[in-house]
Tab-separated table of C-alpha atoms in Angstrom:
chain	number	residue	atom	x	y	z
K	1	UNK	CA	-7.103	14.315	-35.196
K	2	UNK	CA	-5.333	16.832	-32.754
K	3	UNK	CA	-4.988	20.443	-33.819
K	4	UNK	CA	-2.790	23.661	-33.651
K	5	UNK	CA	-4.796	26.156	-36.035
K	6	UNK	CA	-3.037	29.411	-36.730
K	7	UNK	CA	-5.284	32.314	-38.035
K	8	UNK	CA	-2.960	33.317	-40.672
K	9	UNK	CA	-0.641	31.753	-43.128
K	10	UNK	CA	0.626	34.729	-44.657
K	11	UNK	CA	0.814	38.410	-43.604
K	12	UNK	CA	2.509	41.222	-44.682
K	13	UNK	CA	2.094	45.075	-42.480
K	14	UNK	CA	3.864	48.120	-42.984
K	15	UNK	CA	6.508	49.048	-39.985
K	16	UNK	CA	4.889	50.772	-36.977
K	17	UNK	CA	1.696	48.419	-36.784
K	18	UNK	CA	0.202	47.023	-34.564
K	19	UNK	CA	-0.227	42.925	-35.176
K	20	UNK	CA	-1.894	40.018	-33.907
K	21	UNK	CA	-1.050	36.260	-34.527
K	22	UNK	CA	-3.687	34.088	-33.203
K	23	UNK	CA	-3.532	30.078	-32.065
K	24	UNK	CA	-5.951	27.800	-31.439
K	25	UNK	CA	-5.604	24.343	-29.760
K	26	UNK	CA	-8.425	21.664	-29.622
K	27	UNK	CA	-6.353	19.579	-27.275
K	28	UNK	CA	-7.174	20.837	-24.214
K	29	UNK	CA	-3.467	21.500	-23.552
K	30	UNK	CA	-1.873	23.401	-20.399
K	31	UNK	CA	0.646	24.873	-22.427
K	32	UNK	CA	1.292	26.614	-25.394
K	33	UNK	CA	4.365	28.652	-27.130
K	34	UNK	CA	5.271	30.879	-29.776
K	35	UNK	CA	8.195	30.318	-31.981
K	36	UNK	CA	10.160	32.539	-34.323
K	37	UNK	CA	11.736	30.609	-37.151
K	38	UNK	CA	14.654	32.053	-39.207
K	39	UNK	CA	16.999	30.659	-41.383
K	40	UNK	CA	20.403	28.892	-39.720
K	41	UNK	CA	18.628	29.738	-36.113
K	42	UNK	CA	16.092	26.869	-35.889
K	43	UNK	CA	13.483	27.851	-33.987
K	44	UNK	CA	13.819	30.160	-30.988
K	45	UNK	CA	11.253	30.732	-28.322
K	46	UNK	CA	9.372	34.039	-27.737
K	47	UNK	CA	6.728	33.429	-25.322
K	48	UNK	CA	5.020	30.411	-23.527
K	49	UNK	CA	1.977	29.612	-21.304
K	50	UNK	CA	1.267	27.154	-18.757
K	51	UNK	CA	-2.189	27.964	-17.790
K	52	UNK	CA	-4.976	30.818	-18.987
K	53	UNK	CA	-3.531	34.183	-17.916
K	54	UNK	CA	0.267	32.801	-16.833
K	55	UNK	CA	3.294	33.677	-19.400
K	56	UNK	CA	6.646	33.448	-19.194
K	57	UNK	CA	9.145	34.812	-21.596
K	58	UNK	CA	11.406	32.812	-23.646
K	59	UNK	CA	14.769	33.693	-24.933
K	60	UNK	CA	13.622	36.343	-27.327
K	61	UNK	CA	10.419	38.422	-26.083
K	62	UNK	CA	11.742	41.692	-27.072
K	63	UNK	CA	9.030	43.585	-28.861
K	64	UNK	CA	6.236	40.741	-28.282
K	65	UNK	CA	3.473	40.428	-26.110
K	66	UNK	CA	1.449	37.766	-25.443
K	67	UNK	CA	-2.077	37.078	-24.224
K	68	UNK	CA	-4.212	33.858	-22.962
K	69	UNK	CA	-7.486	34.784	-21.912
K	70	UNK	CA	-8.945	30.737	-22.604
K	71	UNK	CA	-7.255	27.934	-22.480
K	72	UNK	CA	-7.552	26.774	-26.394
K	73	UNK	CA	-6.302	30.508	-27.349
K	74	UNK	CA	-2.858	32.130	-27.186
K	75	UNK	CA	-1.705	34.912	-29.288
K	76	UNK	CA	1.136	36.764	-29.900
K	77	UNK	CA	0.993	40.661	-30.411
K	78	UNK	CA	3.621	42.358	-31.992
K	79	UNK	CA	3.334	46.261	-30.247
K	80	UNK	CA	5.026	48.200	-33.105
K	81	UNK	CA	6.161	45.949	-35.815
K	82	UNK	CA	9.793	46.278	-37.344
K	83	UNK	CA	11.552	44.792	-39.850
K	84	UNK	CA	13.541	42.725	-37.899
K	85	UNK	CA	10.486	40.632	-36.755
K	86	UNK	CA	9.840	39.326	-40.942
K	87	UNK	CA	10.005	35.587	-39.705
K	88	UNK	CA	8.124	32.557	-39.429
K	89	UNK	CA	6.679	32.572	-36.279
K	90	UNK	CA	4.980	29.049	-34.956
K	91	UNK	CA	2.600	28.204	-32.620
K	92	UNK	CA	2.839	25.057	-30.571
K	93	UNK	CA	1.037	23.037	-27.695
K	94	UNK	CA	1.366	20.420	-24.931
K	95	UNK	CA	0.329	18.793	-22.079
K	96	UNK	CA	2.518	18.841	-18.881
K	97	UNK	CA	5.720	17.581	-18.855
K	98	UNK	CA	6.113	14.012	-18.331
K	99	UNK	CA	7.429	11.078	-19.902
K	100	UNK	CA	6.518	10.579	-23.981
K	101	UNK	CA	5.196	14.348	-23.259
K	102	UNK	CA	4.819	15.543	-27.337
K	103	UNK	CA	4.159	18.903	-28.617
K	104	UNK	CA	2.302	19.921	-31.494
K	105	UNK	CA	3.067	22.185	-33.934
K	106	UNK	CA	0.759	24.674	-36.068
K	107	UNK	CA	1.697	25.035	-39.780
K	108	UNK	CA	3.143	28.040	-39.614
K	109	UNK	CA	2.586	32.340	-40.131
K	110	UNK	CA	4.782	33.866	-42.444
K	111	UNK	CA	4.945	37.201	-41.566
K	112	UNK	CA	6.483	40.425	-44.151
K	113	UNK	CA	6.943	43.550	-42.139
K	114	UNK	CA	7.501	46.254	-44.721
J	1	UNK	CA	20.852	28.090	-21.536
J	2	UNK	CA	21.414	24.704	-22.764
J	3	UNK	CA	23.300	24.377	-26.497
J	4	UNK	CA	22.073	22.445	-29.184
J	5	UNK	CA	24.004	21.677	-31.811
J	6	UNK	CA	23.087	19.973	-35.155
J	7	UNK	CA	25.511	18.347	-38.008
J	8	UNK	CA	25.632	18.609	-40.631
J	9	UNK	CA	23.733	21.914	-41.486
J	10	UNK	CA	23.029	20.950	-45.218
J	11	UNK	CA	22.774	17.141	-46.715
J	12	UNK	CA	22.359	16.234	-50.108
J	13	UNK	CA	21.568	12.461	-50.828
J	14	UNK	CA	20.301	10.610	-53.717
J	15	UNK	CA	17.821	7.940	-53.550
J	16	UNK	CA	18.271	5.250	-51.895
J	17	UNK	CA	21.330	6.151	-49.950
J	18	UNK	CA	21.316	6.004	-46.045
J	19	UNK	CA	22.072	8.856	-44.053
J	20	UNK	CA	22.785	10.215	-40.136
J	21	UNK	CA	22.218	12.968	-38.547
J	22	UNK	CA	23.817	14.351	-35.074
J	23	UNK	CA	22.769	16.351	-32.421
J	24	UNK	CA	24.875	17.212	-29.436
J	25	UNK	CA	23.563	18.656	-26.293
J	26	UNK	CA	25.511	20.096	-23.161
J	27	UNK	CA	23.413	19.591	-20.497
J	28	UNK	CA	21.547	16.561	-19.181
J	29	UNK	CA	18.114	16.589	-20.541
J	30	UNK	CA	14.764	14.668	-19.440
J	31	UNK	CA	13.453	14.759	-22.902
J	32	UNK	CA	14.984	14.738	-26.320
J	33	UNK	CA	12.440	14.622	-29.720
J	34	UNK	CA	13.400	14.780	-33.461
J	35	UNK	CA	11.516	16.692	-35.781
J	36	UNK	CA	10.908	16.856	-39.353
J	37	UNK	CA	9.902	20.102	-41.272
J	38	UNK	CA	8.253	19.841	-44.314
J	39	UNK	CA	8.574	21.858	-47.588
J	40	UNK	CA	5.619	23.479	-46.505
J	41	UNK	CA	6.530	24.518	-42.998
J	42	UNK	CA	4.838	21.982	-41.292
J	43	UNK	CA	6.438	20.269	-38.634
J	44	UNK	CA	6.096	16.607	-37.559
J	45	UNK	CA	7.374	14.569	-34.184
J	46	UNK	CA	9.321	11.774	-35.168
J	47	UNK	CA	10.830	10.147	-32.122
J	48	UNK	CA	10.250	10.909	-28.684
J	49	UNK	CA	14.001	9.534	-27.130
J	50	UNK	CA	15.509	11.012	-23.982
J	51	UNK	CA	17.575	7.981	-24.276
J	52	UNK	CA	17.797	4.286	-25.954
J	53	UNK	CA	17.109	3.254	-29.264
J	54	UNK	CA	13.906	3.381	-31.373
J	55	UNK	CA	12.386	2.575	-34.963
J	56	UNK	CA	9.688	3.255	-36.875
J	57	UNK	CA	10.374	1.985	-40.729
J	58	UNK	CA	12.982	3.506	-42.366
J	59	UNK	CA	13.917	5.580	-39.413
J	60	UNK	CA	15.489	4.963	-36.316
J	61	UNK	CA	17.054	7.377	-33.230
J	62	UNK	CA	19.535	6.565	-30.575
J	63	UNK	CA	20.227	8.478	-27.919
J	64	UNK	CA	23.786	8.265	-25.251
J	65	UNK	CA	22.205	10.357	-22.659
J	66	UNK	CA	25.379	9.997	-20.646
J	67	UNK	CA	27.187	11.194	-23.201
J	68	UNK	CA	25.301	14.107	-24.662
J	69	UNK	CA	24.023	13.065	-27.822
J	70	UNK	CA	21.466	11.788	-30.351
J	71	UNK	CA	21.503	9.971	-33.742
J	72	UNK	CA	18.540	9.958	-36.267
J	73	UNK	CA	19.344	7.189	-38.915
J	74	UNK	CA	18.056	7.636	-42.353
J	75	UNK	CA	18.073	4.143	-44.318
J	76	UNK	CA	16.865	4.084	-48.281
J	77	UNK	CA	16.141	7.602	-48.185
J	78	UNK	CA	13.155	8.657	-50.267
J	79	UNK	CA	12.633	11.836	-52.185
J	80	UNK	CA	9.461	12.326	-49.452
J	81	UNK	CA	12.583	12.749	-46.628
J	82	UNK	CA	13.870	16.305	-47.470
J	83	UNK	CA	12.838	19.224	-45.690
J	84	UNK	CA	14.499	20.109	-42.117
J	85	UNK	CA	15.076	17.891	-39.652
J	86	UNK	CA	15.575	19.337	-35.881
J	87	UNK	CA	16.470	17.753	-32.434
J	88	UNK	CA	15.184	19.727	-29.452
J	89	UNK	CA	15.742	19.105	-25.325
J	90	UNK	CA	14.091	20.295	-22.368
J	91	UNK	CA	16.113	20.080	-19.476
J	92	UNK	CA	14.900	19.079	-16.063
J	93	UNK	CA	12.800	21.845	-14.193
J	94	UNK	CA	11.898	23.102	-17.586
J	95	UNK	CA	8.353	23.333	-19.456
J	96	UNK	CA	9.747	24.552	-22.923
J	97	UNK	CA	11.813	22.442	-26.024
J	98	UNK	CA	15.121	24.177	-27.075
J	99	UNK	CA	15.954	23.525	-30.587
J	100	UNK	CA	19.184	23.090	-32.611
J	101	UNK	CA	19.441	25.163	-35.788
J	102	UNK	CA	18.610	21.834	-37.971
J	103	UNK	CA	19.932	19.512	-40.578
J	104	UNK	CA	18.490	20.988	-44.087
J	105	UNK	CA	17.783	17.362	-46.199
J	106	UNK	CA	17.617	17.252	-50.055
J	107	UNK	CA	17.337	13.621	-51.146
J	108	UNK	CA	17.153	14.029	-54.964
J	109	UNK	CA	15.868	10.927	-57.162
């Protein structure tokens, strides 16, 4: 059964910290993204990867980072956390593009900045 | 970038009552996949349709690619059918999915 595990379901950090949001994939996948969730937006995209160590941002990477040091592993770092980033944020994988090409969605890290 | 739009935002059904759901795009796209969010955040491919018609039970999806848009057909809805449901495109050229802002489903029994 394929997998998108995300470290943490729920987190909640005070404004100012520093905060990681891990993903693993046991896919074997060449690419991977980061979501941000909010109500009446659907789901916008932060940050993807197409290989270990390549990024590209998305249409909202202001005030994330990302990192992908091995293939199954791409995280998302929040620098200096504000409130403005309390969200659902989702992970997701794929293979290359092609034709029935599907992507695979974690469950999910609610995240409270305070 | 490429719009998505989704209508309607909010849908109320009861049981057994047959819904659609729209999404309009406005840009040709090489892939086109509904989604459905669960309660619990969890979200699950439904149809992969860049264009054409497909089923799978009590759900079907058509797709005018020439025209810009997609249909996800709800028959006999079941109270197991609410949560979100999203269409998102990639266009040509693209790796990433762009997603609408969803259909919010609440079939009550």
């Amino acid at each position: 059964d394929v997998k998108v595990t995300q470290s943490s379901r729920y987190l909640v950090k005070r404004t100012g910290e520093k905060v990681f949001l891990e993903c693993v994939q046991d896919m074997d996948h060449e690419n991977m993204f980061w979501y941000r969730q909010d109500p009446g937006l659907g789901l916008r995209l932060i940050y993807f990867s197409y290989d270990v160590k390549m990024k590209e941002k998305g249409d909202i990477p202001e005030g994330y980072s990302v990192s992908r040091e091995k293939k199954e592993r791409f995280s998302l770092i929040l620098e200096s956390a504000s409130t403005n980033q309390t969200s659902m944020y989702l992970c997701a994988s794929s293979s290359l593009p092609g034709d029935g090409n599907t992507i695979y969605f974690g469950e999910g890290s609610w995240l409270t900045v305070v | 970038g490429i719009q998505v739009e989704q209508s309607p935002p909010d849908l109320i059904l009861q049981e057994g009552a047959n819904s659609t759901l729209r999404c309009n795009f406005s840009d040709s796209v090489n892939n086109l996949q509904w989604f459905h969010q669960n309660p619990w955040g969890q979200l699950i491919n439904l149809f992969y349709i860049p264009s054409g018609t497909k089923q799978n039970g009590r759900l079907s999806a058509t797709t005018v690619a020439t025209e810009r848009y997609s249909l996800l057909y709800i028959s006999s809805s079941q109270t197991t059918d609410s949560g979100v449901y999203f269409c998102a495109v990639r266009r040509t050229g693209r790796r990433a999915l762009t997603f609408g802002s969803g259909t919010r489903l609440q079939v009550q029994p």
